[in-house]
Amino acid sequence: MNYHLIVNKVTEMIYEREPSLLERFGNKGKEKCREDNHHHMKQLESACELNQSVFFTDYAVWLNGILTKHGMKTEHLIDNFKIIQHVLLEAEDMDKEKTETYRLYLSEAIAVLEGGQVKGAV
Amino acid sequence: MYDIKQLASFLLDGDSLKVWEYIQKNKRLSLHEIYENMITPAMRYIGFLWENNEITVADEHLATATCDFVLSKLGYNVEKIKLDQKAMFLCLEGEQHYIGLKMVNNLFEEHGWETKYFGPNLPLEYALTAALEWKPNVIGLSVSIVHYLPKLKEYIAELVNLPHKPEVLIGGRLAAKYNLVPYCTDNTIILTDLLSTKEWLKNYHMGGKRNAAL
């Protein structure tokens, strides 16, 4: 599936909510943000296809480790995932069941990043 | 034990001569021991450095290329007793992590197998054509990134159904980290690490076959 529209919306929302990101990281940073969100969507798709949320939560934990070493905060990734959840609600061209699974997996990853317990992992 | 950080720094420098000399200091080690106790931990340490933003993607690529060269050299020097067994090895389409697969290929060669090593990113149609033509007894697949895992089922289903019915082995980082049984057929062999590969080879030569993951 092509996630171009979703990724663009998510990236724009991230930068609308935190305009300082553009000052700090420039257009190159915005492009990286877009790339990262393509990876998030691909990971969600694979985890969903394999019917195992752990593939996405493990990815989230691994990625968070890398991002924090690059000066980002865990909250940035959590906010990014919450924005994807929000945008997915409006994604009319996506199958509803799939959208719900993605949103569930994102919730589980957010819970893990927040230090909470994984709920309903398949 | 071995100075893994030292070995990693030679790899990161792209200094294959120093890597080779370092390995040769421990001449009594078997190929399996060199892979398991020296090269694998050094490459994992390099992965750790990248994750921690201490090295760049360019550094990691140079280390991988250097490691690849050293593996070729190690494999070339092995004395082989030829058996009438053939195995081919490949990474799933898109999968670029091939160092572990190359080590497994070398272990098979060391055990007398004739092998064909196809390396990273081999689409299924080409794997099928190669297997149909060459008729290997064993086909080894490697997958390390989750994104490529959904293709595994299709690869296995097609390969086990080839007319000569080869045995299909699965390895790679994901085989060690997750239970891949749901994506395999009943007769697929999952090899979780180099030691289980070595055991499988020993067992195969003794006439038995079993799933090293069970």
Short mmCIF file of C-alpha atoms in Angstrom, two decimals:
data_model
loop_
_atom_site.label_atom_id
_atom_site.label_comp_id
_atom_site.label_asym_id
_atom_site.label_seq_id
_atom_site.Cartn_x
_atom_site.Cartn_y
_atom_site.Cartn_z
CA MET A 1 0.00 0.00 0.00
CA ASN A 2 1.13 3.56 -0.69
CA TYR A 3 1.20 5.61 2.50
CA HIS A 4 2.26 8.83 0.81
CA LEU A 5 -0.81 10.85 1.81
CA ILE A 6 -0.84 9.64 5.41
CA VAL A 7 2.89 10.27 5.82
CA ASN A 8 2.61 13.78 4.36
CA LYS A 9 -0.28 14.67 6.67
CA VAL A 10 1.56 13.28 9.71
CA THR A 11 4.75 15.19 8.84
CA GLU A 12 2.86 18.45 8.33
CA MET A 13 1.06 18.02 11.66
CA ILE A 14 4.31 17.34 13.50
CA TYR A 15 5.83 20.54 12.12
CA GLU A 16 2.65 22.58 12.72
CA ARG A 17 2.63 21.52 16.35
CA GLU A 18 6.32 22.19 16.85
CA PRO A 19 7.53 24.88 14.39
CA SER A 20 10.89 25.08 16.18
CA LEU A 21 11.79 21.74 14.56
CA LEU A 22 12.16 23.49 11.20
CA GLU A 23 14.51 26.07 12.74
CA ARG A 24 16.55 23.36 14.48
CA PHE A 25 16.77 20.73 11.72
CA GLY A 26 15.80 22.59 8.51
CA ASN A 27 14.19 21.04 5.45
CA LYS A 28 16.60 18.11 5.61
CA GLY A 29 15.20 17.28 9.04
CA LYS A 30 11.66 17.43 7.67
CA GLU A 31 12.62 15.04 4.88
CA LYS A 32 14.13 12.64 7.45
CA CYS A 33 10.89 12.89 9.43
CA ARG A 34 8.97 11.89 6.30
CA GLU A 35 11.32 8.94 5.70
CA ASP A 36 10.95 7.81 9.31
CA ASN A 37 7.18 7.88 9.00
CA HIS A 38 7.32 5.76 5.86
CA HIS A 39 9.31 3.25 7.95
CA HIS A 40 6.72 3.40 10.76
CA MET A 41 3.94 2.63 8.28
CA LYS A 42 5.89 -0.21 6.67
CA GLN A 43 6.57 -1.71 10.09
CA LEU A 44 2.90 -1.43 11.01
CA GLU A 45 1.95 -3.11 7.76
CA SER A 46 4.39 -6.00 8.31
CA ALA A 47 3.34 -6.51 11.95
CA CYS A 48 -0.32 -6.46 10.90
CA GLU A 49 0.29 -8.93 8.07
CA LEU A 50 2.12 -11.23 10.48
CA ASN A 51 -0.60 -10.67 13.10
CA GLN A 52 1.95 -9.93 15.85
CA SER A 53 2.08 -6.57 17.58
CA VAL A 54 5.42 -7.46 19.15
CA PHE A 55 7.12 -6.84 15.80
CA PHE A 56 6.01 -3.21 16.00
CA THR A 57 6.67 -2.67 19.72
CA ASP A 58 10.18 -4.13 19.37
CA TYR A 59 10.78 -1.77 16.44
CA ALA A 60 9.54 1.19 18.48
CA VAL A 61 11.86 0.38 21.40
CA TRP A 62 14.83 -0.15 19.07
CA LEU A 63 14.14 3.08 17.17
CA ASN A 64 13.64 5.07 20.35
CA GLY A 65 17.09 3.93 21.52
CA ILE A 66 18.63 5.31 18.32
CA LEU A 67 16.64 8.56 18.27
CA THR A 68 17.48 9.42 21.86
CA LYS A 69 21.18 8.98 21.03
CA HIS A 70 20.62 11.56 18.27
CA GLY A 71 19.25 14.13 20.71
CA MET A 72 15.54 13.38 20.30
CA LYS A 73 13.27 12.65 23.24
CA THR A 74 11.00 9.65 23.76
CA GLU A 75 8.08 12.09 23.83
CA HIS A 76 8.82 13.00 20.21
CA LEU A 77 8.29 9.42 19.08
CA ILE A 78 5.23 9.02 21.29
CA ASP A 79 3.72 12.23 19.84
CA ASN A 80 4.57 11.02 16.33
CA PHE A 81 2.72 7.75 16.97
CA LYS A 82 -0.29 9.61 18.42
CA ILE A 83 -0.44 11.81 15.34
CA ILE A 84 -0.39 8.72 13.10
CA GLN A 85 -3.29 7.32 15.14
CA HIS A 86 -5.20 10.56 14.60
CA VAL A 87 -4.50 10.71 10.85
CA LEU A 88 -5.46 7.04 10.44
CA LEU A 89 -8.95 7.88 11.73
CA GLU A 90 -9.42 10.08 8.67
CA ALA A 91 -7.79 7.70 6.17
CA GLU A 92 -10.86 6.86 4.10
CA ASP A 93 -9.05 4.79 1.46
CA MET A 94 -7.80 2.27 4.06
CA ASP A 95 -9.60 -0.85 5.18
CA LYS A 96 -11.29 -0.12 8.54
CA GLU A 97 -10.14 -3.35 10.18
CA LYS A 98 -6.57 -2.67 9.19
CA THR A 99 -6.80 0.91 10.45
CA GLU A 100 -8.00 -0.34 13.83
CA THR A 101 -5.19 -2.90 14.03
CA TYR A 102 -2.61 -0.22 13.24
CA ARG A 103 -4.11 2.04 15.90
CA LEU A 104 -4.04 -0.80 18.44
CA TYR A 105 -0.40 -1.63 17.69
CA LEU A 106 0.49 2.07 17.99
CA SER A 107 -1.24 2.18 21.40
CA GLU A 108 0.76 -0.82 22.56
CA ALA A 109 4.01 0.76 21.38
CA ILE A 110 3.11 4.04 23.11
CA ALA A 111 2.39 2.12 26.33
CA VAL A 112 5.76 0.39 26.14
CA LEU A 113 7.57 3.68 25.43
CA GLU A 114 5.78 5.27 28.36
CA GLY A 115 6.97 2.39 30.52
CA GLY A 116 3.57 0.80 30.79
CA GLN A 117 2.52 -2.80 30.26
CA VAL A 118 1.67 -4.21 26.86
CA LYS A 119 -2.06 -4.79 26.64
CA GLY A 120 -3.71 -7.28 24.35
CA ALA A 121 -0.53 -8.28 22.52
CA VAL A 122 -1.22 -10.98 20.00
CA MET B 1 39.15 -14.12 25.72
CA TYR B 2 39.36 -12.09 22.55
CA ASP B 3 39.58 -8.33 22.31
CA ILE B 4 36.39 -7.79 20.36
CA LYS B 5 36.71 -3.98 20.42
CA GLN B 6 40.17 -4.25 18.90
CA LEU B 7 38.90 -6.55 16.15
CA ALA B 8 35.95 -4.20 15.55
CA SER B 9 38.30 -1.23 15.20
CA PHE B 10 40.33 -3.09 12.52
CA LEU B 11 37.09 -3.84 10.68
CA LEU B 12 35.98 -0.22 10.97
CA ASP B 13 39.34 0.92 9.60
CA GLY B 14 38.81 -1.36 6.62
CA ASP B 15 42.15 -2.97 7.48
CA SER B 16 41.64 -6.55 6.30
CA LEU B 17 45.33 -7.35 6.83
CA LYS B 18 45.15 -6.54 10.55
CA VAL B 19 41.86 -8.44 10.87
CA TRP B 20 43.51 -11.43 9.22
CA GLU B 21 46.60 -11.24 11.45
CA TYR B 22 44.40 -10.98 14.53
CA ILE B 23 42.48 -14.11 13.55
CA GLN B 24 45.68 -15.98 12.66
CA LYS B 25 47.02 -15.40 16.17
CA ASN B 26 44.44 -17.98 17.24
CA LYS B 27 45.28 -20.66 14.71
CA ARG B 28 43.89 -23.54 16.72
CA LEU B 29 40.35 -22.22 16.49
CA SER B 30 37.91 -23.97 14.20
CA LEU B 31 36.07 -21.99 11.53
CA HIS B 32 32.93 -22.19 13.65
CA GLU B 33 34.76 -20.81 16.71
CA ILE B 34 36.22 -17.91 14.70
CA TYR B 35 32.72 -17.01 13.45
CA GLU B 36 30.94 -17.51 16.77
CA ASN B 37 33.49 -16.05 19.18
CA MET B 38 35.28 -13.39 17.14
CA ILE B 39 33.54 -12.18 14.00
CA THR B 40 29.92 -12.31 15.17
CA PRO B 41 30.53 -10.40 18.44
CA ALA B 42 32.73 -7.85 16.63
CA MET B 43 30.02 -7.20 14.02
CA ARG B 44 27.35 -7.00 16.72
CA TYR B 45 29.51 -4.48 18.57
CA ILE B 46 29.74 -2.43 15.36
CA GLY B 47 25.93 -2.51 15.13
CA PHE B 48 25.79 -1.31 18.73
CA LEU B 49 28.15 1.59 17.92
CA TRP B 50 25.93 2.63 15.00
CA GLU B 51 22.81 2.49 17.17
CA ASN B 52 24.58 4.71 19.68
CA ASN B 53 25.53 7.28 17.07
CA GLU B 54 29.24 6.59 17.57
CA ILE B 55 29.87 5.55 13.96
CA THR B 56 28.19 6.41 10.66
CA VAL B 57 26.47 4.26 8.04
CA ALA B 58 29.65 4.68 5.91
CA ASP B 59 31.78 3.21 8.74
CA GLU B 60 29.40 0.29 9.10
CA HIS B 61 29.47 -0.39 5.34
CA LEU B 62 33.27 -0.38 5.29
CA ALA B 63 33.35 -2.81 8.23
CA THR B 64 30.86 -5.11 6.46
CA ALA B 65 32.88 -5.05 3.22
CA THR B 66 36.06 -5.84 5.14
CA CYS B 67 34.34 -8.63 7.03
CA ASP B 68 33.02 -10.02 3.74
CA PHE B 69 36.55 -10.14 2.30
CA VAL B 70 37.92 -11.88 5.39
CA LEU B 71 35.12 -14.45 5.31
CA SER B 72 35.95 -15.21 1.67
CA LYS B 73 39.58 -15.67 2.61
CA LEU B 74 38.73 -17.90 5.57
CA GLY B 75 36.45 -20.02 3.38
CA TYR B 76 39.05 -20.30 0.62
CA ASN B 77 41.69 -21.75 2.94
CA VAL B 78 39.54 -24.56 4.26
CA GLU B 79 40.50 -28.13 3.40
CA LYS B 80 37.40 -29.84 2.10
CA ILE B 81 36.49 -33.50 1.88
CA LYS B 82 34.01 -33.67 -0.98
CA LEU B 83 30.62 -35.21 -0.28
CA ASP B 84 27.89 -35.73 -2.80
CA GLN B 85 25.66 -33.05 -1.23
CA LYS B 86 24.65 -29.68 -2.57
CA ALA B 87 23.28 -26.60 -0.82
CA MET B 88 22.35 -23.12 -2.00
CA PHE B 89 22.00 -20.04 0.17
CA LEU B 90 20.17 -16.75 -0.33
CA CYS B 91 18.58 -13.82 1.46
CA LEU B 92 14.92 -13.03 0.78
CA GLU B 93 14.08 -10.26 -1.67
CA GLY B 94 15.06 -6.88 -0.20
CA GLU B 95 17.10 -8.40 2.63
CA GLN B 96 20.62 -6.96 2.65
CA HIS B 97 22.08 -8.58 5.80
CA TYR B 98 24.10 -11.46 4.44
CA ILE B 99 27.16 -11.90 6.68
CA GLY B 100 25.54 -14.65 8.77
CA LEU B 101 24.39 -16.44 5.63
CA LYS B 102 27.90 -16.33 4.24
CA MET B 103 29.27 -17.88 7.43
CA VAL B 104 26.70 -20.68 7.19
CA ASN B 105 27.66 -21.24 3.56
CA ASN B 106 31.31 -21.54 4.61
CA LEU B 107 30.42 -24.02 7.36
CA PHE B 108 28.62 -26.20 4.81
CA GLU B 109 31.65 -26.05 2.52
CA GLU B 110 33.90 -26.98 5.43
CA HIS B 111 31.70 -30.04 5.95
CA GLY B 112 32.25 -31.11 2.35
CA TRP B 113 29.11 -29.73 0.73
CA GLU B 114 29.17 -28.22 -2.72
CA THR B 115 27.47 -24.84 -2.36
CA LYS B 116 26.13 -21.92 -4.32
CA TYR B 117 26.03 -18.67 -2.37
CA PHE B 118 23.63 -16.12 -3.83
CA GLY B 119 24.07 -13.48 -1.10
CA PRO B 120 21.56 -10.69 -0.39
CA ASN B 121 18.23 -9.82 -2.02
CA LEU B 122 17.36 -12.73 -4.33
CA PRO B 123 13.79 -12.55 -5.67
CA LEU B 124 11.88 -15.84 -5.43
CA GLU B 125 11.54 -16.36 -9.19
CA TYR B 126 15.34 -16.43 -9.61
CA ALA B 127 15.79 -18.67 -6.56
CA LEU B 128 13.28 -21.10 -8.07
CA THR B 129 14.99 -21.12 -11.47
CA ALA B 130 18.40 -21.71 -9.87
CA ALA B 131 17.07 -24.50 -7.64
CA LEU B 132 15.19 -26.19 -10.49
CA GLU B 133 18.33 -26.25 -12.58
CA TRP B 134 20.90 -27.22 -9.91
CA LYS B 135 18.71 -29.43 -7.66
CA PRO B 136 20.38 -28.74 -4.30
CA ASN B 137 19.62 -31.11 -1.40
CA VAL B 138 19.31 -28.08 0.88
CA ILE B 139 18.18 -24.48 0.37
CA GLY B 140 19.14 -22.04 3.13
CA LEU B 141 17.17 -18.78 3.51
CA SER B 142 18.09 -15.82 5.67
CA VAL B 143 15.86 -13.05 6.99
CA SER B 144 16.90 -10.37 9.47
CA ILE B 145 14.43 -7.51 8.97
CA VAL B 146 10.75 -7.88 9.91
CA HIS B 147 9.62 -6.02 6.82
CA TYR B 148 10.76 -8.93 4.64
CA LEU B 149 9.32 -11.65 6.86
CA PRO B 150 5.85 -11.80 5.22
CA LYS B 151 7.58 -13.11 2.08
CA LEU B 152 9.08 -16.05 3.96
CA LYS B 153 5.91 -18.16 3.78
CA GLU B 154 5.76 -17.81 0.01
CA TYR B 155 9.45 -18.68 -0.43
CA ILE B 156 9.12 -21.79 1.71
CA ALA B 157 5.86 -22.96 0.11
CA GLU B 158 7.34 -22.71 -3.39
CA LEU B 159 10.76 -24.15 -2.59
CA VAL B 160 9.62 -27.23 -0.64
CA ASN B 161 7.30 -28.08 -3.53
CA LEU B 162 10.06 -28.25 -6.12
CA PRO B 163 10.05 -31.65 -7.90
CA HIS B 164 13.25 -32.84 -6.17
CA LYS B 165 11.86 -31.86 -2.71
CA PRO B 166 14.82 -30.02 -1.16
CA GLU B 167 15.12 -29.42 2.55
CA VAL B 168 14.60 -25.77 3.45
CA LEU B 169 16.58 -24.20 6.29
CA ILE B 170 15.76 -20.81 7.82
CA GLY B 171 18.25 -18.61 9.64
CA GLY B 172 19.11 -14.97 10.26
CA ARG B 173 18.54 -12.53 13.10
CA LEU B 174 14.77 -13.10 13.18
CA ALA B 175 15.20 -16.87 13.55
CA ALA B 176 17.10 -16.22 16.78
CA LYS B 177 14.73 -13.56 18.10
CA TYR B 178 11.23 -14.80 17.24
CA ASN B 179 9.31 -18.02 16.82
CA LEU B 180 9.15 -18.43 13.05
CA VAL B 181 7.27 -21.74 13.14
CA PRO B 182 3.93 -20.09 12.13
CA TYR B 183 5.54 -18.96 8.84
CA CYS B 184 7.10 -22.33 8.02
CA THR B 185 5.90 -25.68 6.76
CA ASP B 186 6.13 -28.72 9.06
CA ASN B 187 9.35 -29.91 7.49
CA THR B 188 11.18 -26.55 7.49
CA ILE B 189 14.28 -26.49 9.66
CA ILE B 190 14.86 -23.37 11.77
CA LEU B 191 18.47 -22.73 12.70
CA THR B 192 18.73 -20.17 15.47
CA ASP B 193 22.50 -19.68 15.43
CA LEU B 194 25.80 -21.01 14.09
CA LEU B 195 26.03 -23.66 16.79
CA SER B 196 22.65 -25.10 15.83
CA THR B 197 23.82 -25.07 12.19
CA LYS B 198 26.93 -27.01 13.14
CA GLU B 199 24.81 -29.49 15.12
CA TRP B 200 22.38 -29.87 12.24
CA LEU B 201 25.26 -30.61 9.86
CA LYS B 202 26.68 -33.20 12.24
CA ASN B 203 23.27 -34.75 12.66
CA TYR B 204 22.60 -34.74 8.91
CA HIS B 205 25.83 -36.57 8.26
CA MET B 206 24.83 -39.14 10.84
CA GLY B 207 21.59 -39.67 8.94
CA GLY B 208 19.18 -37.87 11.26
CA LYS B 209 17.31 -34.65 10.63
CA ARG B 210 15.65 -32.53 13.26
CA ASN B 211 14.51 -29.01 13.87
CA ALA B 212 17.28 -27.25 15.74
CA ALA B 213 14.77 -24.77 17.16
CA LEU B 214 12.71 -27.42 18.95
#
